[in-house]
PDB file of C-alpha atoms in Angstrom:
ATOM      1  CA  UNK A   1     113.022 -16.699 -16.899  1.00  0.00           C
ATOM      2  CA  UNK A   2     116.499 -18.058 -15.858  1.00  0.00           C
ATOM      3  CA  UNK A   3     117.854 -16.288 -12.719  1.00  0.00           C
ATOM      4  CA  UNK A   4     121.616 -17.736 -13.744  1.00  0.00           C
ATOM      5  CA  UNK A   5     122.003 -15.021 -16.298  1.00  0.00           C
ATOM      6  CA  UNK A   6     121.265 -11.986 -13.720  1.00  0.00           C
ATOM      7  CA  UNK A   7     123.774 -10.513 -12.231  1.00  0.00           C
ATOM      8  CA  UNK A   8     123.204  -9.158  -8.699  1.00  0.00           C
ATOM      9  CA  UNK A   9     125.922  -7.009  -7.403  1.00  0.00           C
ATOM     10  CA  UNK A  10     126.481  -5.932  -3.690  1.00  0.00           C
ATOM     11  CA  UNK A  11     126.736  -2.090  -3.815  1.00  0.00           C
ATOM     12  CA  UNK A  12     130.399  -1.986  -2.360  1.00  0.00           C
ATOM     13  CA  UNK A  13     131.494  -4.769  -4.030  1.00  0.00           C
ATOM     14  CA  UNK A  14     133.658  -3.828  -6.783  1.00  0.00           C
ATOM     15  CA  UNK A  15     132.236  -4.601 -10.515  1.00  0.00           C
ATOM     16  CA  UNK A  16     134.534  -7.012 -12.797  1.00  0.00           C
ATOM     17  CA  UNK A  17     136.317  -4.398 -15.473  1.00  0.00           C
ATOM     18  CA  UNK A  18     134.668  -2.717 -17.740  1.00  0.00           C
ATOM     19  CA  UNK A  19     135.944  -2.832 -21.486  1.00  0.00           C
ATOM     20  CA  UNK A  20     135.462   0.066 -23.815  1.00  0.00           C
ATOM     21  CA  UNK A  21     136.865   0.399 -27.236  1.00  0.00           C
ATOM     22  CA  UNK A  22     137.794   3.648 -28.937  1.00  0.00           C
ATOM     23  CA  UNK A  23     137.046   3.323 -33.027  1.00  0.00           C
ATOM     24  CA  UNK A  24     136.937   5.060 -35.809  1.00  0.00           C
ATOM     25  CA  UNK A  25     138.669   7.013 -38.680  1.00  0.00           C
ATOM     26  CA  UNK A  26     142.237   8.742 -37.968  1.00  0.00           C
ATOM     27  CA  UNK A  27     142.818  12.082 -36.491  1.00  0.00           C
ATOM     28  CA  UNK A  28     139.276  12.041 -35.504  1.00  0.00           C
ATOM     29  CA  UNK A  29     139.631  12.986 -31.734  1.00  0.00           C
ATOM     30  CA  UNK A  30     139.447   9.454 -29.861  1.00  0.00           C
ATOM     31  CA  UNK A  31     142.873   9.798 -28.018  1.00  0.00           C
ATOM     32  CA  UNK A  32     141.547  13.687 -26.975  1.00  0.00           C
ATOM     33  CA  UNK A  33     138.339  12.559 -25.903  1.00  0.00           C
ATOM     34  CA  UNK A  34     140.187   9.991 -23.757  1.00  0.00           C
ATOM     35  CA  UNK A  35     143.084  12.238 -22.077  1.00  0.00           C
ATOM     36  CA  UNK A  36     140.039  14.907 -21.911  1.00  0.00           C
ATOM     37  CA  UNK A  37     138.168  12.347 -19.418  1.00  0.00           C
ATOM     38  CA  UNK A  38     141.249  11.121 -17.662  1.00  0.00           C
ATOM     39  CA  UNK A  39     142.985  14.403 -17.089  1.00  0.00           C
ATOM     40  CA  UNK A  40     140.293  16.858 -17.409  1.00  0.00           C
ATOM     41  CA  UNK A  41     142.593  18.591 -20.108  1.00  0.00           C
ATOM     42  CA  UNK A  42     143.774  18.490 -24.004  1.00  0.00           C
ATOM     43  CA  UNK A  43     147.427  18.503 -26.009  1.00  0.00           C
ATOM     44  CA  UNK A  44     147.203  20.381 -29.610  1.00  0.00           C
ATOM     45  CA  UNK A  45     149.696  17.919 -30.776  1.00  0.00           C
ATOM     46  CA  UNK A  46     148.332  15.271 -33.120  1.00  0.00           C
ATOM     47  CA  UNK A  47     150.318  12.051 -32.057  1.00  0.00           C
ATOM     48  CA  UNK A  48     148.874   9.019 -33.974  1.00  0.00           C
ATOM     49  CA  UNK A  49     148.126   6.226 -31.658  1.00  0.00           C
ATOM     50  CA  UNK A  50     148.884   2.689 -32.034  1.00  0.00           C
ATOM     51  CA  UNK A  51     147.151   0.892 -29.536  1.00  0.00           C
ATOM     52  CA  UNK A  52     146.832   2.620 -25.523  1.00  0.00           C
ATOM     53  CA  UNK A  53     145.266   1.441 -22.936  1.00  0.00           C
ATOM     54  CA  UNK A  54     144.300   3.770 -19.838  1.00  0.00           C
ATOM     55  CA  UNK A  55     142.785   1.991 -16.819  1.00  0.00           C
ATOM     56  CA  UNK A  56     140.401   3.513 -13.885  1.00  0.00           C
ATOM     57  CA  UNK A  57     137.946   3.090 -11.502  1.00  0.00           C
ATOM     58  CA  UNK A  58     134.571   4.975 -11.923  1.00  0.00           C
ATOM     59  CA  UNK A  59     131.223   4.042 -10.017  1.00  0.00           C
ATOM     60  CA  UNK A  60     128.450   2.830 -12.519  1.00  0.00           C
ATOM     61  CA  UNK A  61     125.090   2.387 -10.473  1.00  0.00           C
ATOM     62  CA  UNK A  62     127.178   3.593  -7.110  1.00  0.00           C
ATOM     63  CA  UNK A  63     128.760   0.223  -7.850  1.00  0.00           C
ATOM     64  CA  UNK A  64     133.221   0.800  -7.620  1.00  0.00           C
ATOM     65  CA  UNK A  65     133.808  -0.447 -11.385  1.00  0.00           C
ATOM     66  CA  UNK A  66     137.122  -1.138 -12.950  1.00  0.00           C
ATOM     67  CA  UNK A  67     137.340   0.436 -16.503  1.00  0.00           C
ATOM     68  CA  UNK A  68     139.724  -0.081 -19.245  1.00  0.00           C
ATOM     69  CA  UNK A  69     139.479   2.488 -22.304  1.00  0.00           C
ATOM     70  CA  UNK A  70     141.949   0.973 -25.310  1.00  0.00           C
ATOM     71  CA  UNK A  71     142.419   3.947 -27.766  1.00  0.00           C
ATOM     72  CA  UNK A  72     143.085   2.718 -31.187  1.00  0.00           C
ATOM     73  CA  UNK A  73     144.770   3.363 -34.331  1.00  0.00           C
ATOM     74  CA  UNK A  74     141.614   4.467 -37.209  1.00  0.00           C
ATOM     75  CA  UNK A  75     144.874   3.826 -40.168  1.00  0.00           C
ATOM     76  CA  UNK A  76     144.256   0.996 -42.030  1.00  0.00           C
ATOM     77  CA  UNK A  77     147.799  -0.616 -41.456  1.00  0.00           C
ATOM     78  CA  UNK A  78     146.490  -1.622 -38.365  1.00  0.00           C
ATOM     79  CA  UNK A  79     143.137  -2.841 -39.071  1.00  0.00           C
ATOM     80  CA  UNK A  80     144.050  -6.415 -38.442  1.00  0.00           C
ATOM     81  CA  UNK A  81     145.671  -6.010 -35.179  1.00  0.00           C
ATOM     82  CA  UNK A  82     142.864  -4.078 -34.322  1.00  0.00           C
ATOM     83  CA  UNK A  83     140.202  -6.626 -35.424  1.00  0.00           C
ATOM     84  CA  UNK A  84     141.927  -9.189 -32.861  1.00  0.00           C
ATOM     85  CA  UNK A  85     140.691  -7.614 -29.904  1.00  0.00           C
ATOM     86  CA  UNK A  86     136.838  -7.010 -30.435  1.00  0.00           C
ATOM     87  CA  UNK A  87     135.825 -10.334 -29.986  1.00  0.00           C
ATOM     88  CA  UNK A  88     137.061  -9.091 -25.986  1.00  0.00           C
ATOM     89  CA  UNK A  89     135.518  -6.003 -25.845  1.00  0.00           C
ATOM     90  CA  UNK A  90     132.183  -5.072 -23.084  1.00  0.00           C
ATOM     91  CA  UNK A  91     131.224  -1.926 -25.121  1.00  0.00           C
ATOM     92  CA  UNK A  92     132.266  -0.040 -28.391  1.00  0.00           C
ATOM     93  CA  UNK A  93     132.812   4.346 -28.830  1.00  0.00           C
ATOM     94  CA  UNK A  94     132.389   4.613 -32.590  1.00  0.00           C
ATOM     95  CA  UNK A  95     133.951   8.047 -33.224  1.00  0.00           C
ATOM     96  CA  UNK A  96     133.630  10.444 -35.897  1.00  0.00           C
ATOM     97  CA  UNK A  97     134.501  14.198 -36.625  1.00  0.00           C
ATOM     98  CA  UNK A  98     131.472  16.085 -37.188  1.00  0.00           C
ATOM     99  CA  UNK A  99     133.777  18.433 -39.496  1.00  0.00           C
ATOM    100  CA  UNK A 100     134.726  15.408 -41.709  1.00  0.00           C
ATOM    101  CA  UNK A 101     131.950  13.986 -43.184  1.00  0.00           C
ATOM    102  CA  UNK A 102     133.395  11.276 -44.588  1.00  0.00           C
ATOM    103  CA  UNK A 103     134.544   9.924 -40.651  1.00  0.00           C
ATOM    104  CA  UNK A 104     130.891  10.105 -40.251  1.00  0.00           C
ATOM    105  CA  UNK A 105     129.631   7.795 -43.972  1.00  0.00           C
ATOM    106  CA  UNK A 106     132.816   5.405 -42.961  1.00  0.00           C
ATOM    107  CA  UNK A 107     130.449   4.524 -39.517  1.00  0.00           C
ATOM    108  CA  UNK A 108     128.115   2.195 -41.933  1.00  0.00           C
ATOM    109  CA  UNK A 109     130.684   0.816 -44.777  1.00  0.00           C
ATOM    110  CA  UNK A 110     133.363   0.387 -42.359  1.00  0.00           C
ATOM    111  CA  UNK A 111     133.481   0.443 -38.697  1.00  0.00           C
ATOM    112  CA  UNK A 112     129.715  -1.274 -38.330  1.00  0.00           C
ATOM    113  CA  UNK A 113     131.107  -4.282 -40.676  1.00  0.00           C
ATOM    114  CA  UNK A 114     134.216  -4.780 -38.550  1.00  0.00           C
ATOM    115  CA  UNK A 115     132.687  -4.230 -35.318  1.00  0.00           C
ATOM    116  CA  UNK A 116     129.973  -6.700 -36.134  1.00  0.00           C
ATOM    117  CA  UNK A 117     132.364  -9.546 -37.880  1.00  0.00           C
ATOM    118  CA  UNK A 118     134.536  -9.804 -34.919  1.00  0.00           C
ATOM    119  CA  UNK A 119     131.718  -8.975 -31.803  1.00  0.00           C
ATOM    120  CA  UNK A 120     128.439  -9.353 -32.998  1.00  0.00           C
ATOM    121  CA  UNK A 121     126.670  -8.596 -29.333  1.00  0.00           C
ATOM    122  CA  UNK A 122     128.103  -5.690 -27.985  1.00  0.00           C
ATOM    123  CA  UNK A 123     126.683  -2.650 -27.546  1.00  0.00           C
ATOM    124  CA  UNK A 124     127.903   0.478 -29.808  1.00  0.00           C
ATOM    125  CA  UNK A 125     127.583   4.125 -28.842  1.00  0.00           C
ATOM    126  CA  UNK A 126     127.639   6.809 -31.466  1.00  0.00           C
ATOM    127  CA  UNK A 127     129.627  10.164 -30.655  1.00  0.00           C
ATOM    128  CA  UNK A 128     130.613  12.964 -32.408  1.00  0.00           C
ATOM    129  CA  UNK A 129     133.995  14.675 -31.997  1.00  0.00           C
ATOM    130  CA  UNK A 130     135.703  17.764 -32.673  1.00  0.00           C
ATOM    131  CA  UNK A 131     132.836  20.331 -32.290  1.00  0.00           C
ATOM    132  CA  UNK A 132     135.000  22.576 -30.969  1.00  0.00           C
ATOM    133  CA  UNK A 133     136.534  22.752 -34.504  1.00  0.00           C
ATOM    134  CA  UNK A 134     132.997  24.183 -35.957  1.00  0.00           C
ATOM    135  CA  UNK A 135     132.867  27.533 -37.134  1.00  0.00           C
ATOM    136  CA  UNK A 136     129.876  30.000 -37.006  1.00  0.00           C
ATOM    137  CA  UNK A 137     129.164  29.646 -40.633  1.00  0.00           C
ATOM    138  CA  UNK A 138     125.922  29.065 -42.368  1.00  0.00           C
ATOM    139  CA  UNK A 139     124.820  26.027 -44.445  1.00  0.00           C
ATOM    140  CA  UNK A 140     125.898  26.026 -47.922  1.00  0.00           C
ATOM    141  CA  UNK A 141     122.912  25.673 -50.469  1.00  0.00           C
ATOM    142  CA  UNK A 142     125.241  23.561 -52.608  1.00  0.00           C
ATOM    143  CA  UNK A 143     125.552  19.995 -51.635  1.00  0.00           C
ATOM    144  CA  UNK A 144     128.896  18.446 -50.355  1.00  0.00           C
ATOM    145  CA  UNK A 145     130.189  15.521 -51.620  1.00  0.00           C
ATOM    146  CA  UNK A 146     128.063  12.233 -51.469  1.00  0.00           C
ATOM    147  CA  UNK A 147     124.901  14.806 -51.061  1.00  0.00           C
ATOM    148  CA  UNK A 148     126.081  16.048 -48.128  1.00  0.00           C
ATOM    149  CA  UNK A 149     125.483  19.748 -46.319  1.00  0.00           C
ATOM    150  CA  UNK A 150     128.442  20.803 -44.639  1.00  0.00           C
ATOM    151  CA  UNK A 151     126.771  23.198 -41.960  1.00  0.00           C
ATOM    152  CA  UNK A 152     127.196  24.355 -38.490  1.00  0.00           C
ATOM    153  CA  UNK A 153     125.427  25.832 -35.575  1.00  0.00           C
ATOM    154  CA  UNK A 154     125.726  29.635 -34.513  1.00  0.00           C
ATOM    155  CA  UNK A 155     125.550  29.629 -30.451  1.00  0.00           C
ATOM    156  CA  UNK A 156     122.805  31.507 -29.296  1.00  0.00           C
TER     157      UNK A 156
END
């Protein structure tokens, strides 16, 4: 097997950045998710994003590692501008809102597609947002729309 392709990293030398990409419908909770990581807090205030990026260091492995998070805009008016910069991304966070099920069917006819036309190896991790916004009701014996059961968890 080719030893060229390994990478072997000193463990205090500092890791090349890291580049993660925030997708997925609008008003689904990327930008929180992100200032909930960086600042260990959360703003109410819906602001929709553009395009942000928020830079850090975090240890992966004990290894110092430069990360860049880019939160982006789920709208389709910037879909394009958007699509430019996956070809340069390390690692994709596909968002949706697990109180919007249609964030959640948009994963396979949309984000998947776009994700895969402009970056066809990186990896993609799945996360669900907005539990907080669940409500201790039970599941509906009446389907949703598209077949779907709107339903939530009671704690305990």
């Amino acid at each position: 097997m080719a030893q060229a392709c390994q990478r072997h990293d000193k463990p205090n030398r500092l890791r090349e950045e890291l580049s993660c990409m925030l997708v997925g419908d609008g008003a689904v909770g990327k930008t929180s998710m992100i200032i909930s990581y960086i600042f260990n807090g959360y703003n109410s205030e819906y602001r929709q994003t553009a395009f942000d990026v928020f830079t850090g260091l975090v240890h992966v492995n004990g290894i110092p590692t430069r990360i860049k998070l880019i939160d982006t805009a789920g709208q389709e008016e910037f879909g394009h501008f958007r699509s430019l910069c996956y070809a340069h991304v390390d690692v994709f966070i596909l968002c949706f809102s697990l109180v919007n099920p249609v964030s959640f069917d948009n994963i396979t006819s949309k984000w998947i597609p776009q994700i895969r036309a402009g970056n066809p190896a990186s990896p993609i991790l799945l996360v669900g947002t907005q539990s907080d916004l669940r409500h201790n009701v039970d599941c509906p014996h009446s389907s949703g729309p598209a077949g779907h059961q709107t339903c939530a968890l009671k704690p305990g």
